[in-house]
XYZ file of C-alpha atoms in Angstrom:
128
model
C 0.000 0.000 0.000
C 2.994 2.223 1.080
C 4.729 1.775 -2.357
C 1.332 2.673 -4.066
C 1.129 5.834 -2.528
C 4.854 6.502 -3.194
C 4.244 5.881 -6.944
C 1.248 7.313 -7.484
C 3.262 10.617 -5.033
C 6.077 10.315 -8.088
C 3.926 10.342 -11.121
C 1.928 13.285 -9.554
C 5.135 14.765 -9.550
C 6.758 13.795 -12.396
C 3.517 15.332 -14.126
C 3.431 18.688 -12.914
C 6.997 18.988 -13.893
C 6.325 18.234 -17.525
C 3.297 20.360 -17.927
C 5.056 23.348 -16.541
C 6.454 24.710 -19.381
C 2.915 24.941 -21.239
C 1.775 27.286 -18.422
C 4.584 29.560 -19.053
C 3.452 33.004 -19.980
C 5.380 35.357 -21.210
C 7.204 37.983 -19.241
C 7.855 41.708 -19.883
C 12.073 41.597 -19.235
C 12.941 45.235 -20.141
C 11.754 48.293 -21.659
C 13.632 51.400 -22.962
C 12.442 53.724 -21.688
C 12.446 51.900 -18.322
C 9.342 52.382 -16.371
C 9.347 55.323 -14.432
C 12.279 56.960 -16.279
C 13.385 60.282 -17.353
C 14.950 60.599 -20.608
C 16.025 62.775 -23.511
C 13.496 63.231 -26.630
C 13.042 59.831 -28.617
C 11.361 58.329 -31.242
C 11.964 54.591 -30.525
C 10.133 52.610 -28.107
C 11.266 48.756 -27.092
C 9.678 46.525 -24.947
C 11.768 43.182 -24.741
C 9.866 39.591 -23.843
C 10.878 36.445 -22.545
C 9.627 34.466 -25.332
C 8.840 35.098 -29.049
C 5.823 37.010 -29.888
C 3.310 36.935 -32.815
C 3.447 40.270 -34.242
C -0.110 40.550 -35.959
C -1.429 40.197 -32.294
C 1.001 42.762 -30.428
C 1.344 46.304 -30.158
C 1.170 49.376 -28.096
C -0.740 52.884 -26.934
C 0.742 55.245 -25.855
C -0.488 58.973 -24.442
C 1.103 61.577 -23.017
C -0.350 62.346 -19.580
C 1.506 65.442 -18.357
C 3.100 68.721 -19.397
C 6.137 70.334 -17.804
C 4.555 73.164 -15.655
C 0.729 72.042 -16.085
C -0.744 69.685 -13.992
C -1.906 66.274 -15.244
C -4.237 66.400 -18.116
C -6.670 63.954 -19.713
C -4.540 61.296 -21.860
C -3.769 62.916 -25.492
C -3.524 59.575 -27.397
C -0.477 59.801 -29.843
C -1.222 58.928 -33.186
C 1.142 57.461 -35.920
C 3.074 54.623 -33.778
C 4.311 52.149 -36.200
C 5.006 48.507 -34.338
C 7.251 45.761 -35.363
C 9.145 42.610 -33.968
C 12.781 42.873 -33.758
C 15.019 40.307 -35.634
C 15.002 38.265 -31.908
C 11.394 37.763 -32.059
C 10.754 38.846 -28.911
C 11.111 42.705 -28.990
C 8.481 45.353 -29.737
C 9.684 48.242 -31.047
C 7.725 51.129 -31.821
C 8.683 53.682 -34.290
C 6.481 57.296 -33.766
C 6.527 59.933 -36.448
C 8.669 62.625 -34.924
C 10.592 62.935 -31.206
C 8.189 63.450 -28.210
C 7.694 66.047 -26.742
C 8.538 67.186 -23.110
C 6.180 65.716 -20.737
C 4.829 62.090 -18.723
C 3.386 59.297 -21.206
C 1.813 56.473 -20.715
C 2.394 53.257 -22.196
C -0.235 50.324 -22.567
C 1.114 47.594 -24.272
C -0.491 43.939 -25.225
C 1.732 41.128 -26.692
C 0.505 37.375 -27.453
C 3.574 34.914 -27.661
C 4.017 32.026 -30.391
C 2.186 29.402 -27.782
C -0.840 32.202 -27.791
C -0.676 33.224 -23.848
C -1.937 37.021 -24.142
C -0.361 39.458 -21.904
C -0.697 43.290 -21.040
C 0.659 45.793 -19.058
C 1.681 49.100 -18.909
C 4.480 51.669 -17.668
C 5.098 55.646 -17.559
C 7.931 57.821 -18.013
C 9.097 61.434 -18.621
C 10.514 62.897 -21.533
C 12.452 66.039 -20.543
C-alpha cells in the first residue's frame, strides 16, 4: 500500500513537472524607456519579452499624460506609432513619427507569444 502511494506521489510529480512549461506566460524583461524613467526626446520605443511574440497580435498605446509646468491632463492619445518585432522575435519596437515632446506618457502595451498566452501591461515615463 505504502509503495502505491509513493508511486502514485512520483507520477503526480513527475507530471506537474512536464506540464510546466505549457503554463509559461510570457514575461515583460525590459523596456527602454524603463518604467518610471526620465529621458532625452526619442522616437523609438522597445519593450523586450521572454519568449517570441506573434506580431499581428502585439502592439502598443501610448499617451502623453503630463506637461512640464501644467498639472496632469486627460490622456492625449499619440497617433502614428508604427510597431514591429525585432530580428530576436521577442522585442516590440515602436517607431512614432517625430521625437516626443517634453512631458509624462503612458504606455499600454499587449503582446501574445508564439504558444498564444496574451499578456498586457503598462508603464510611464518622462521625456524632458
Amino acid at each position: 500500500m505504502k509503495t502505491k502511494t509513493l508511486l502514485a506521489a512520483a507520477l503526480a510529480a513527475l507530471s506537474l513537472g512536464v506540464s510546466a512549461p505549457a503554463l509559461a506566460h510570457p514575461k515583460l524583461v525590459s523596456s527602454s524607456p524603463a518604467a518610471t524613467a526620465t529621458v532625452a526626446a526619442t522616437n523609438r520605443l522597445t519593450l523586450t519579452f521572454s519568449e517570441r511574440l506573434m506580431p499581428q497580435l502585439s502592439g502598443i498605446d501610448l499617451a502623453m499624460t503630463g506637461m512640464p509646468g501644467m498639472a496632469n491632463h486627460a490622456p492625449m492619445k499619440i497617433g502614428g506609432v508604427q510597431t514591429t518585432v525585432g530580428e530576436d522575435g521577442k522585442t516590440l519596437i515602436a517607431a512614432l513619427p517625430r521625437p516626443l515632446a517634453a512631458g509624462t506618457y503612458k504606455l499600454d502595451w499587449h503582446v501574445v507569444s508564439v504558444d498564444t498566452h496574451r499578456i498586457a501591461g503598462s508603464l510611464t515615463f518622462t521625456v524632458r
